Short mmCIF file of C-alpha atoms in Angstrom, two decimals:
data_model
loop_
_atom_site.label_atom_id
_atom_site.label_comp_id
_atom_site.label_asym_id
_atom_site.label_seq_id
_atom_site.Cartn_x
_atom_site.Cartn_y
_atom_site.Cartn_z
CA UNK A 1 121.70 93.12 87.75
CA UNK A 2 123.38 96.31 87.95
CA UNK A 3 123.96 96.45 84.17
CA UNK A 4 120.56 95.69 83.16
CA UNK A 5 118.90 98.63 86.01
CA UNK A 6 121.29 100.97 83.91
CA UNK A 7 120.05 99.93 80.20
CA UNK A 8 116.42 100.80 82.09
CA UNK A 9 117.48 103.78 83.31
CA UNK A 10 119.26 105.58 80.39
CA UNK A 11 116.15 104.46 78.09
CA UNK A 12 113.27 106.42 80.21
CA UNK A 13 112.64 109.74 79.07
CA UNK A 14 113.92 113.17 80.47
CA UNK A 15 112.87 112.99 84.42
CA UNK A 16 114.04 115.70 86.74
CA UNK A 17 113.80 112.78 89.64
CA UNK A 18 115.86 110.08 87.51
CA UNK A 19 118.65 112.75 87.41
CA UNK A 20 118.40 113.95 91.03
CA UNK A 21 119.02 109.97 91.75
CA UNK A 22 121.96 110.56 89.61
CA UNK A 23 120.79 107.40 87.31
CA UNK A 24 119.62 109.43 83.75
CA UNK A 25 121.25 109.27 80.75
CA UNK A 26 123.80 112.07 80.45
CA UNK A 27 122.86 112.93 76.56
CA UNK A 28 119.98 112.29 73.81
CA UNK A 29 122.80 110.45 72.29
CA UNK A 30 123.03 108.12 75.20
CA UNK A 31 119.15 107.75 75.60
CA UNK A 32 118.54 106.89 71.99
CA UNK A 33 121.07 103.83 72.19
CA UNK A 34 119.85 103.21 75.62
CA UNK A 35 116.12 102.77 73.94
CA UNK A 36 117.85 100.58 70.59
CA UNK A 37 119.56 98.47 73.01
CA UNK A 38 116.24 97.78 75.01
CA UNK A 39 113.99 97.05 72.55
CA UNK A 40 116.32 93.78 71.05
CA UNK A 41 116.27 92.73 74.88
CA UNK A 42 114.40 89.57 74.87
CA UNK A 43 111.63 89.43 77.61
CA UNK A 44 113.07 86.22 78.84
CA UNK A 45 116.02 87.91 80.65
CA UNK A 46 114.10 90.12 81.85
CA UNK A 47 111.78 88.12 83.79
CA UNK A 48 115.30 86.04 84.29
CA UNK A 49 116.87 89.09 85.88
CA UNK A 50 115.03 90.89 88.60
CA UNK A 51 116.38 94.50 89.18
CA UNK A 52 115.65 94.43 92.92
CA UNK A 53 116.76 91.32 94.58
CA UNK A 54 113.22 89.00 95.65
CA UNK A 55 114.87 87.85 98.84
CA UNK A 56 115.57 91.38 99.62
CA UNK A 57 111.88 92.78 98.48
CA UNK A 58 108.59 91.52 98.61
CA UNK A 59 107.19 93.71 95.88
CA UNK A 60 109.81 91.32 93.85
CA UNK A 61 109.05 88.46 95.13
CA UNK A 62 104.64 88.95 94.48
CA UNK A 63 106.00 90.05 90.91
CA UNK A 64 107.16 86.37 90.18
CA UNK A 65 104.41 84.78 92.46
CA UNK A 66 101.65 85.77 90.23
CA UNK A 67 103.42 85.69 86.95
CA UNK A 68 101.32 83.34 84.01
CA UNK A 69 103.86 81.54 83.01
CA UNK A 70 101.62 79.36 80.76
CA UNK A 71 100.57 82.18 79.14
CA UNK A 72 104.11 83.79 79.32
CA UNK A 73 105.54 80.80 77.18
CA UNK A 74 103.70 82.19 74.21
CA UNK A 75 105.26 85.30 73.74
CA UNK A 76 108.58 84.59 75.73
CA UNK A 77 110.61 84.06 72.90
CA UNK A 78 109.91 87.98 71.42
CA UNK A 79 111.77 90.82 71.98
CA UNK A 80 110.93 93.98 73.77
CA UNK A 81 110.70 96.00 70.35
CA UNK A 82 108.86 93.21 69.29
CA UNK A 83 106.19 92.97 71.83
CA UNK A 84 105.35 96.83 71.09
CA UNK A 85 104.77 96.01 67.61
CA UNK A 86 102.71 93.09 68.86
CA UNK A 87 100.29 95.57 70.66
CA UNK A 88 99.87 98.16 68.18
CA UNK A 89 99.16 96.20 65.60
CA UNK A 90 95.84 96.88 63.82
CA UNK A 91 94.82 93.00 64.32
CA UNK A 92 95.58 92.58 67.94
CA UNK A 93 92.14 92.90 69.89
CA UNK A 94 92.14 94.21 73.24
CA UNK A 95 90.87 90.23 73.89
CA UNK A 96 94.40 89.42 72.63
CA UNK A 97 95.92 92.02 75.25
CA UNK A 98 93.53 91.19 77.86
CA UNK A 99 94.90 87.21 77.57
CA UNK A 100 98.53 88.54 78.39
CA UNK A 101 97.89 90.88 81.52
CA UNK A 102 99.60 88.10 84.31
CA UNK A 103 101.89 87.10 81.91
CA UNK A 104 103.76 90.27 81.44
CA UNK A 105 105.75 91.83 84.31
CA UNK A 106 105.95 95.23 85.40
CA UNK A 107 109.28 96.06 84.50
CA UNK A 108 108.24 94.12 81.41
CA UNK A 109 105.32 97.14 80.43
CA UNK A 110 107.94 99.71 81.87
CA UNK A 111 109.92 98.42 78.81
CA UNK A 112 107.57 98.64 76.41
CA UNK A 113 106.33 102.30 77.47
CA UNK A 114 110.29 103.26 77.49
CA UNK A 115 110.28 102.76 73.37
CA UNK A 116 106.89 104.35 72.72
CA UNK A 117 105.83 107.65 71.33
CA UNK A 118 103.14 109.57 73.44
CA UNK A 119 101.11 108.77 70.38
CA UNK A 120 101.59 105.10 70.39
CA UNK A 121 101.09 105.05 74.32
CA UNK A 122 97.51 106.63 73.58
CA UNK A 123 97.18 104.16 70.91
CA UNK A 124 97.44 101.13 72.69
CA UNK A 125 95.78 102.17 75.82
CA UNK A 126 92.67 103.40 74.18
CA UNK A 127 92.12 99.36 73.02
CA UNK A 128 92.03 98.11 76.65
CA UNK A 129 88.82 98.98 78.73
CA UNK A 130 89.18 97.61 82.67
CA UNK A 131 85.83 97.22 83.95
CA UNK A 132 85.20 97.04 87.81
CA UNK A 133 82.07 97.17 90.14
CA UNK A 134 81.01 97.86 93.43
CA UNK A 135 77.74 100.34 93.98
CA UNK A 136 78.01 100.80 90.20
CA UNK A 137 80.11 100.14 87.26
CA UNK A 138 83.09 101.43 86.13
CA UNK A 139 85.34 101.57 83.17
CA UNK A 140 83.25 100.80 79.92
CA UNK A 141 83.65 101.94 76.55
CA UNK A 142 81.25 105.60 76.27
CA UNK A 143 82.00 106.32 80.07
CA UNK A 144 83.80 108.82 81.47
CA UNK A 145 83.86 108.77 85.16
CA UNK A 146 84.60 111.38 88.22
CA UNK A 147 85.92 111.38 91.55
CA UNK A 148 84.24 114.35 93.23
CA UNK A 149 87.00 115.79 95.16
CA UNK A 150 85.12 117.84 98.17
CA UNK A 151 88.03 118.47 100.49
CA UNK A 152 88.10 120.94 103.12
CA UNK A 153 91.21 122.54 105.33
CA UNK A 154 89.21 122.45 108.54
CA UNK A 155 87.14 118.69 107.75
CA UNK A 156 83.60 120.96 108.44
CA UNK A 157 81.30 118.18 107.23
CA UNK A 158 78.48 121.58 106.01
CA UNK A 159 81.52 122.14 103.84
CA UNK A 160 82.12 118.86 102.52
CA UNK A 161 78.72 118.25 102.01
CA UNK A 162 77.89 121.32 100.04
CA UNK A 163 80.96 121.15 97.95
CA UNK A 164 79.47 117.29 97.23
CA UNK A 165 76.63 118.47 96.43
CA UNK A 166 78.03 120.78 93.87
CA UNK A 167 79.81 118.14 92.37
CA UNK A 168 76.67 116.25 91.72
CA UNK A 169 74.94 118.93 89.74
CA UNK A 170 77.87 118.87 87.65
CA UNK A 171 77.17 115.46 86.78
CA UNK A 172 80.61 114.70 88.80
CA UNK A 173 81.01 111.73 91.99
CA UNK A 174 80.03 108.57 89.59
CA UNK A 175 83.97 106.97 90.67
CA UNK A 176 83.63 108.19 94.08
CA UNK A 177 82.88 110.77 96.56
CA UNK A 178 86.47 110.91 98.08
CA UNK A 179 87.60 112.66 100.97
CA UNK A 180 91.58 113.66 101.84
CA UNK A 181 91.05 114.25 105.67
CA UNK A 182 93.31 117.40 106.66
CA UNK A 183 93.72 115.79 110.15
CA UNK A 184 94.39 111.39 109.94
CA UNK A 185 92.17 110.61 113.32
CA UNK A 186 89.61 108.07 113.73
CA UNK A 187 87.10 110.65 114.41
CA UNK A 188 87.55 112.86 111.91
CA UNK A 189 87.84 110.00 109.26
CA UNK A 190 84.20 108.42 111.09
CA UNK A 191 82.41 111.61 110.76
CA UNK A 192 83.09 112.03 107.40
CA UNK A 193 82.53 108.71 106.29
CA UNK A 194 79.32 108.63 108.36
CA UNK A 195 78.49 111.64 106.71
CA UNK A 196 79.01 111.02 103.00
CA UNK A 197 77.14 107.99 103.42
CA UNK A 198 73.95 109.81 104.73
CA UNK A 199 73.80 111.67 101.98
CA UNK A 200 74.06 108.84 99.45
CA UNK A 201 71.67 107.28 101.30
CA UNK A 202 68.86 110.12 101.43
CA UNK A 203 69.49 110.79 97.95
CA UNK A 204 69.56 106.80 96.85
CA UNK A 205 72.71 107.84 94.67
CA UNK A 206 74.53 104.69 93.09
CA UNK A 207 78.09 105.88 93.54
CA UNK A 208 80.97 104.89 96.60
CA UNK A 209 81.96 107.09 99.30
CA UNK A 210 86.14 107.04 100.66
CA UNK A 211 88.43 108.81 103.22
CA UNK A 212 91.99 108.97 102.09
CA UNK A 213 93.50 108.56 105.47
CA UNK A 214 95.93 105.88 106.40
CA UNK A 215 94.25 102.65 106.11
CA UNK A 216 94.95 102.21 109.81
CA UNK A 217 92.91 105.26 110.39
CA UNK A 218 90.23 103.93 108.32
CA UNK A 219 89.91 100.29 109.85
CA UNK A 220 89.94 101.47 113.15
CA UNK A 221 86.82 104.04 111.86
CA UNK A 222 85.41 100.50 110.83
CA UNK A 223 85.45 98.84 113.83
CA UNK A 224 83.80 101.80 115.31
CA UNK A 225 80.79 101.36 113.24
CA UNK A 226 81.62 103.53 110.47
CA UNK A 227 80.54 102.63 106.67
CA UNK A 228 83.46 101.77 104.58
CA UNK A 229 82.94 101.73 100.72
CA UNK A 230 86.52 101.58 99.38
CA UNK A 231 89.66 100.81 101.26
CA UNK A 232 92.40 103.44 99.91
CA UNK A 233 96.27 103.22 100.41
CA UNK A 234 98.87 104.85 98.56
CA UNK A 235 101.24 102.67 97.58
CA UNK A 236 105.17 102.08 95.72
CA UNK A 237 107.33 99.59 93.95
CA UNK A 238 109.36 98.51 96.66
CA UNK A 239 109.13 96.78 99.77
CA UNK A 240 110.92 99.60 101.46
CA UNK A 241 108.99 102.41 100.14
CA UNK A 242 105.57 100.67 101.33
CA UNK A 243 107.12 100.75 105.07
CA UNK A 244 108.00 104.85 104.34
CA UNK A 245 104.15 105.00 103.58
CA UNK A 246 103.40 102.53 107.02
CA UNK A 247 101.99 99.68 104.75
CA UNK A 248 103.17 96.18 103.91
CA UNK A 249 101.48 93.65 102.13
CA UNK A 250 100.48 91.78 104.64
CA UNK A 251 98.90 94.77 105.78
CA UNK A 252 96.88 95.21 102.63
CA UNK A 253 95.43 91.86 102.19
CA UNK A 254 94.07 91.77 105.84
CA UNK A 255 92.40 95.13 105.00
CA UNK A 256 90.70 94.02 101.92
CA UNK A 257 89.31 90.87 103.71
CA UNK A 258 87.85 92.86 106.50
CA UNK A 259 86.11 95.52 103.82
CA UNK A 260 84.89 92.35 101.69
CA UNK A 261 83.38 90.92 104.82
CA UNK A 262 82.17 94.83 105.79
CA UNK A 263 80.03 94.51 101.94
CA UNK A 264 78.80 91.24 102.41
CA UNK A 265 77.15 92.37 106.04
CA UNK A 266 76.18 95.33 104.25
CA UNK A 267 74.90 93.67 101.25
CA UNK A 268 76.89 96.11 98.91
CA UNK A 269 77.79 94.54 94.80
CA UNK A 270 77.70 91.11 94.57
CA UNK A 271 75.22 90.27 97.72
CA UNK A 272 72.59 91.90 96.24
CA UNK A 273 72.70 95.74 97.15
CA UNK A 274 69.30 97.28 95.69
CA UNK A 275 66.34 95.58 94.47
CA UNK A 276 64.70 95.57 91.38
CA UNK A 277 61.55 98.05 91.02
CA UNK A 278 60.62 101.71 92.15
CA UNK A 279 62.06 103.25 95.45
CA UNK A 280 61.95 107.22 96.40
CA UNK A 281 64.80 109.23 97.86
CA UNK A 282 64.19 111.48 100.15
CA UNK A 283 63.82 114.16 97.58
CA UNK A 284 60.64 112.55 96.32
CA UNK A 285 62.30 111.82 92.91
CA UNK A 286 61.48 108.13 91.96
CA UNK A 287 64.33 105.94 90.76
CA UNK A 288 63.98 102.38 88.70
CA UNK A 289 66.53 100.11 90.36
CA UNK A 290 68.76 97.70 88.51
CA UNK A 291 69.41 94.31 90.06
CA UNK A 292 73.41 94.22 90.88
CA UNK A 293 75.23 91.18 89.07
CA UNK A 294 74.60 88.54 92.08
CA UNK A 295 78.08 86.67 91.23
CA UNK A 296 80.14 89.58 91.25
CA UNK A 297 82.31 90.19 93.76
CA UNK A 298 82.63 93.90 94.46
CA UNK A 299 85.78 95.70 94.01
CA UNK A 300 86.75 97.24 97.17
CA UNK A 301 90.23 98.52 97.27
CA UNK A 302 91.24 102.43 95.82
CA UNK A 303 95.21 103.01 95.61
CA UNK A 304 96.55 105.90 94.48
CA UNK A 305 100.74 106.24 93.09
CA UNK A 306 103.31 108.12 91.60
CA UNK A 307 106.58 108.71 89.74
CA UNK A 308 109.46 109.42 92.17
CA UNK A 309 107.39 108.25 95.38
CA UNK A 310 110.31 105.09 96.04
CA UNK A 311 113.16 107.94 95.14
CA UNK A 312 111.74 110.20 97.95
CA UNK A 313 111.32 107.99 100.75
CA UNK A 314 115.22 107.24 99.86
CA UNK A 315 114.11 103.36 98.58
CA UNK A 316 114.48 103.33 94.91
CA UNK A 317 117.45 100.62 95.00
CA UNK A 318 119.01 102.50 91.69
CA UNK A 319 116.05 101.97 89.75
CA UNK A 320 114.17 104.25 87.63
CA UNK A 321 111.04 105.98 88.81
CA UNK A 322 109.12 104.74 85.50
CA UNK A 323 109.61 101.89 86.23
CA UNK A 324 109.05 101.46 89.52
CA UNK A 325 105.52 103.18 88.97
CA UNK A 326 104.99 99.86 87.15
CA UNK A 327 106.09 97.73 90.10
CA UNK A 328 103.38 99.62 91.91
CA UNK A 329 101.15 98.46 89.46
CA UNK A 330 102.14 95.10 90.20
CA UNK A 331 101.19 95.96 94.21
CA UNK A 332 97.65 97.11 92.94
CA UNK A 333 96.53 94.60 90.91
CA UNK A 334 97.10 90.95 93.07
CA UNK A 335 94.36 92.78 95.08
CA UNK A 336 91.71 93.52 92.57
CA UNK A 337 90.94 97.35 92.94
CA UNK A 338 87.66 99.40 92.39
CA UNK A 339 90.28 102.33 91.45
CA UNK A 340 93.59 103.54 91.00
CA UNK A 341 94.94 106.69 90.84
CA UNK A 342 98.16 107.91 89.19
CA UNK A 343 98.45 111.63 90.96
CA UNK A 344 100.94 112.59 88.10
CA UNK A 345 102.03 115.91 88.57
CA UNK A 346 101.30 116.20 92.77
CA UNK A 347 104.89 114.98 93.93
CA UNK A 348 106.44 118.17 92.64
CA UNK A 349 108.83 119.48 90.02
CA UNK A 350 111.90 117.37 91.84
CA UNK A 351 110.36 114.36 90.14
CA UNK A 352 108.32 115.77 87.27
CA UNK A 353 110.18 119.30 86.53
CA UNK A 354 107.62 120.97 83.68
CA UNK A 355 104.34 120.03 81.67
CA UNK A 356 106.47 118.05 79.56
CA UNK A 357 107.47 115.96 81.94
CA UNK A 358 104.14 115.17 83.26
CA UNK A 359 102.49 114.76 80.48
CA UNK A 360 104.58 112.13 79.09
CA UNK A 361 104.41 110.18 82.88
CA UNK A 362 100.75 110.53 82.53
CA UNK A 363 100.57 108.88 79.18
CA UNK A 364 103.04 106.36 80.40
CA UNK A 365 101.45 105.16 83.60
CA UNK A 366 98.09 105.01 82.15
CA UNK A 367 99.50 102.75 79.29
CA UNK A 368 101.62 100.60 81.94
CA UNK A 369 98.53 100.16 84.21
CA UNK A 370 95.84 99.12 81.64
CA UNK A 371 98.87 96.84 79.97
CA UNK A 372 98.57 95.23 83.64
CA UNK A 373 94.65 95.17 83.93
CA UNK A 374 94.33 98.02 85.94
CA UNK A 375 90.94 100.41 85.97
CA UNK A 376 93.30 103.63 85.55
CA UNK A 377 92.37 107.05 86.52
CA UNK A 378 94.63 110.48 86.85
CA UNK A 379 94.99 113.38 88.78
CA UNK A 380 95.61 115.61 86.12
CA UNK A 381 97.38 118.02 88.00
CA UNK A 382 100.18 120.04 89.43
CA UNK A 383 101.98 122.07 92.38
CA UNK A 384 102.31 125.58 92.03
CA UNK A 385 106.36 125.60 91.88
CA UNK A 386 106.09 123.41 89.20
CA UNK A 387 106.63 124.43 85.38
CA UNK A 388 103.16 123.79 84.23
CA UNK A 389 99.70 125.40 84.43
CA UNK A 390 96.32 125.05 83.30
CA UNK A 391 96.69 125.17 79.88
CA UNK A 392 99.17 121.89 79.94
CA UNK A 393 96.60 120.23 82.32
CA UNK A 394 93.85 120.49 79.89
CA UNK A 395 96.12 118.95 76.83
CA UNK A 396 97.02 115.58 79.54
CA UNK A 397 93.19 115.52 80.32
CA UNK A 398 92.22 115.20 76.66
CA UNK A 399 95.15 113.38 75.44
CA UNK A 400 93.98 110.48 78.58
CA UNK A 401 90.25 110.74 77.49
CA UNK A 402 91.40 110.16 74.14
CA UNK A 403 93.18 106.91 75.62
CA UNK A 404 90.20 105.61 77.37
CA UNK A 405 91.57 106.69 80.90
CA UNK A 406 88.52 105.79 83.54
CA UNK A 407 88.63 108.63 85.60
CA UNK A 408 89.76 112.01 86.58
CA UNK A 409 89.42 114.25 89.50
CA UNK A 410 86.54 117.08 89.50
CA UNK A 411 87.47 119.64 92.69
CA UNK A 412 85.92 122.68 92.89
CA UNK A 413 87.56 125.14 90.66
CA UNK A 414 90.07 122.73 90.02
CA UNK A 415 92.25 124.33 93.13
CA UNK A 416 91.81 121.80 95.92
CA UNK A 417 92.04 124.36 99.28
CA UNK A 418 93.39 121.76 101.47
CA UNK A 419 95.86 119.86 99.40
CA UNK A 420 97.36 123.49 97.82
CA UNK A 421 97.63 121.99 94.21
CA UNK A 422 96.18 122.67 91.17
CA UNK A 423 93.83 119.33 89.40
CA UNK A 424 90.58 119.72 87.23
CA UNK A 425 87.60 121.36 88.14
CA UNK A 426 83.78 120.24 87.21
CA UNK A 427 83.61 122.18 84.59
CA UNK A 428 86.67 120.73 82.71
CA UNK A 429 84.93 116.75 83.61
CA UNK A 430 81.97 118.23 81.25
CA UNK A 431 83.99 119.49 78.90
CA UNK A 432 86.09 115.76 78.11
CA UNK A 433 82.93 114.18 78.20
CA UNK A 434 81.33 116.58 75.48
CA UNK A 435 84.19 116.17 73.09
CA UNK A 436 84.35 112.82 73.03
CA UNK A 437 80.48 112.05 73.65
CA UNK A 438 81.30 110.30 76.94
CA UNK A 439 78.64 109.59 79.56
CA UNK A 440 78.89 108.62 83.39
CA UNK A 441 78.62 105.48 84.96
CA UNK A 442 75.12 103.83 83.51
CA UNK A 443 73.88 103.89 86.93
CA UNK A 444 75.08 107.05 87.81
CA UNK A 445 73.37 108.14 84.57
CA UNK A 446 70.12 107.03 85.32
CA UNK A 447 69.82 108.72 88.57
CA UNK A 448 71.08 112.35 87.00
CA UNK A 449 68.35 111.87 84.80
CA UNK A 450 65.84 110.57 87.83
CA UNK A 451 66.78 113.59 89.51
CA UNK A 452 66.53 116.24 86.52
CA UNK A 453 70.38 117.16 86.61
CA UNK A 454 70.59 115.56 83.21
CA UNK A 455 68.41 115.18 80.02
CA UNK A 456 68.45 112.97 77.28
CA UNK A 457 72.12 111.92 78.61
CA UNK A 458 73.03 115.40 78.70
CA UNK A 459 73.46 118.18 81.49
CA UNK A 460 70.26 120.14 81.70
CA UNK A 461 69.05 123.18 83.50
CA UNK A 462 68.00 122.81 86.56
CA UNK A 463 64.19 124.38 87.61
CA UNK A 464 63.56 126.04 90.82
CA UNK A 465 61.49 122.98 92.05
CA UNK A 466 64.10 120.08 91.86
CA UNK A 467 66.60 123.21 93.13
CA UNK A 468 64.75 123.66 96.14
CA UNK A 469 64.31 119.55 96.88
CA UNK A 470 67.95 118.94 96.63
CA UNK A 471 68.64 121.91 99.10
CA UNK A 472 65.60 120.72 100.64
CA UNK A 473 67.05 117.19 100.82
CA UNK A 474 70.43 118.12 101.82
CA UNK A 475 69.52 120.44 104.70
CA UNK A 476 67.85 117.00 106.48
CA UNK A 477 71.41 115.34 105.89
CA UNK A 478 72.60 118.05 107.87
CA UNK A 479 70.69 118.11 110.83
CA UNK A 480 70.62 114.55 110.66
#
């Protein structure tokens, strides 16, 4: 419905891509009544009303596939104003939330986020924890995980190892040791893959390796024999913006049955992937191992979205870029991922202009996602032509700890050399997790301290001798 796209639009908050589709509210005035008039829709016509057409859009049509409808019938008869009021009351337990995950829609949370405060988006995020597995665990209340960002312009694998290796000593690669290839080849994506997973095998490190190629790219590097942690795609809220990106659904679910069946040969989560009792890395550090949960199924998918991504591929169908972020939500989640990535501030000031902008689109996607049962993380970041700096990436990183967000990125100096964009460095992961007494992943953990990088669940100094194994160690991955 035309009419009820425009109510959506005109509520979302200033967004430099909603008025470059020519869809934003003209005035404050206008956005206010837009917001008033939203929150007495019920959530019946919503779900009544699809803004994109489901015989036109398959992103529609998986939105009403997997809706609870049992569940749904409980709160169906409340209001959109009413359902925010519902979460952020004192007495509603994140149990309570967790019940209603398949029962609200996207465009349903997109509502909710519209007539929120950044305060009340923290608020109600920080009560939902999304906890997912595969070589450890992720997302639990007191952790604070990192995907060590190691990227390199040319793909040298000394270079992406060392920068790894860096990471580690920060405490930093507990989400995942991921990889954006410069060049999207099979051989390039193979040799790193091949590569990071050397060196979390010689060092027995309980974390996931991932090359953010096309997941073409990376399926054909697994049927060449090369190790395959987490499948990554980025993805959109529509149908036609998936096909921009060379992905359909289809396309997806084939890809996460061939990685699931990849984990089971390799005995990674669920099947059993380490043993209880003492093993040795190849540093000579000894390690107690942890039996895996033997009925969990490992997560094994990683997507990564963002705000304006249907609006630039031309595919936005006169909806608003909030929320289709939450239709990509609905994407993510029928397909049960390890990770997911909102890369807030990376599309550029056309979508996002200034810090304001992407702060309040972080806040908003991390609420939307963990409203949906996603294991959120953010790239707390942005481009260099873009109205923000440093400064208003460190208030988004502590206003998302402070929500319970699951991950960030740590890159080396926070300036990623390939990528040309700004993100958070090492440095800044240790400082989140010192304000708000946050630890890593409990595996992760217990192999920092193993290896001497951390004491007492804190980062200690490192001496010469464990210095000069973990070169030690790391020179063998090399000429291995």
């Amino acid at each position: 419905m035309p009419d009820l796209r425009k109510l959506f639009a005109h509520a979302n908050e200033e967004k430099s891509g909603d008025q470059l589709a020519g869809i934003a509210a003209q005035s404050e005035k206008e956005r206010v009544r837009a917001k008033i008039a939203l929150a007495d829709l019920p959530l019946s016509e919503i779900l009544a009303n699809p803004l994109i057409d489901p015989e036109e859009d398959d992103v529609s049509r998986l939105i009403l596939e997997t809706h609870d409808q049992k569940t749904f019938a409980e709160i169906k008869s409340k209001t959109v104003g009413e359902l925010r009021e519902h979460i952020l009351r004192d007495e509603t337990t994140e149990a309570d939330l967790k019940r209603l995950h398949w029962a609200i829609t996207p465009e349903m949370a997109a509502a909710i986020a519209k007539i929120m405060s950044n305060k009340d988006l923290v608020l109600a995020a920080a009560k939902i924890r999304v906890v997912t597995h595969c070589r450890n665990t992720m997302g639990q209340r007191g952790v604070l995980g990192i995907r060590l960002q190691p990227n390199h312009p040319a793909d040298d694998i000394g270079g992406i190892l060392l920068s790894t290796l860096d990471g580690l000593l920060f405490g930093c690669g507990d989400a995942v040791i991921g990889v954006n290839p410069a060049t999207d080849s099979v051989e390039t994506v193979s040799a790193i893959l091949k590569a990071l997973d050397r060196l979390i095998t010689a060092y027995t490190i309980p974390t996931q390796a991932c090359c953010l190629a096309h997941i073409s790219t990376q399926l054909a590097a697994l049927e060449r024999g090369a190790p395959v942690d987490l499948l990554f795609q980025s993805i959109a809220g529509t149908e036609a913006a998936n096909r921009s990106f060379g992905v359909t659904l289809p396309m997806l679910r084939e890809g996460r049955e061939r990685v699931m069946e990849h984990h089971r040969n390799r005995g990674i989560g669920g099947s059993g992937d380490r043993e209880i009792g003492k093993t040795k890395n190849m540093t000579g550090y000894e390690l107690t191992q942890e039996p895996e949960a033997k009925s969990q199924q490992p997560n094994c998918m990683y997507f990564e979205t963002g705000q304006g991504s249907a609006l630039s591929a031309e595919a936005h169908h006169g909806v608003d870029q909030l929320t289709l972020e939450a239709r990509a939500y609905g994407v993510a989640r029928a397909f049960e991922p390890f990770l997911i990535n909102s890369v807030v501030g990376f599309i550029g000031p056309e979508y996002l202009y200034d810090e304001r902008q992407i702060i309040r689109a972080g806040l908003e996607d991390h609420f939307m996602g963990k409203l949906l049962g996603l294991p959120m993380g953010c790239d707390v970041c942005y481009t260099n032509h873009a109205a923000a700096d440093q400064n208003s990436a460190d208030n988004l990183l502590l206003l998302l700890t402070a929500a319970g967000c699951n991950y960030f990125m740590g890159v080396p100096c926070a300036d990623d050399v390939m990528l040309n964009y700004q993100s958070t460095s090492f440095h800044d992961a240790l400082a989140a997790r010192k304000l708000f007494n946050l630890k890593p992943a409990p595996e992760f953990l217990e192999w920092l301290e193993a290896m001497r990088i951390y004491r007492d669940g804190s980062p200690a100094q490192l001496d010469s001798g464990a210095r000069k194994q973990l070169v030690s160690g790391l020179e063998k991955v090399l000429s291995s």
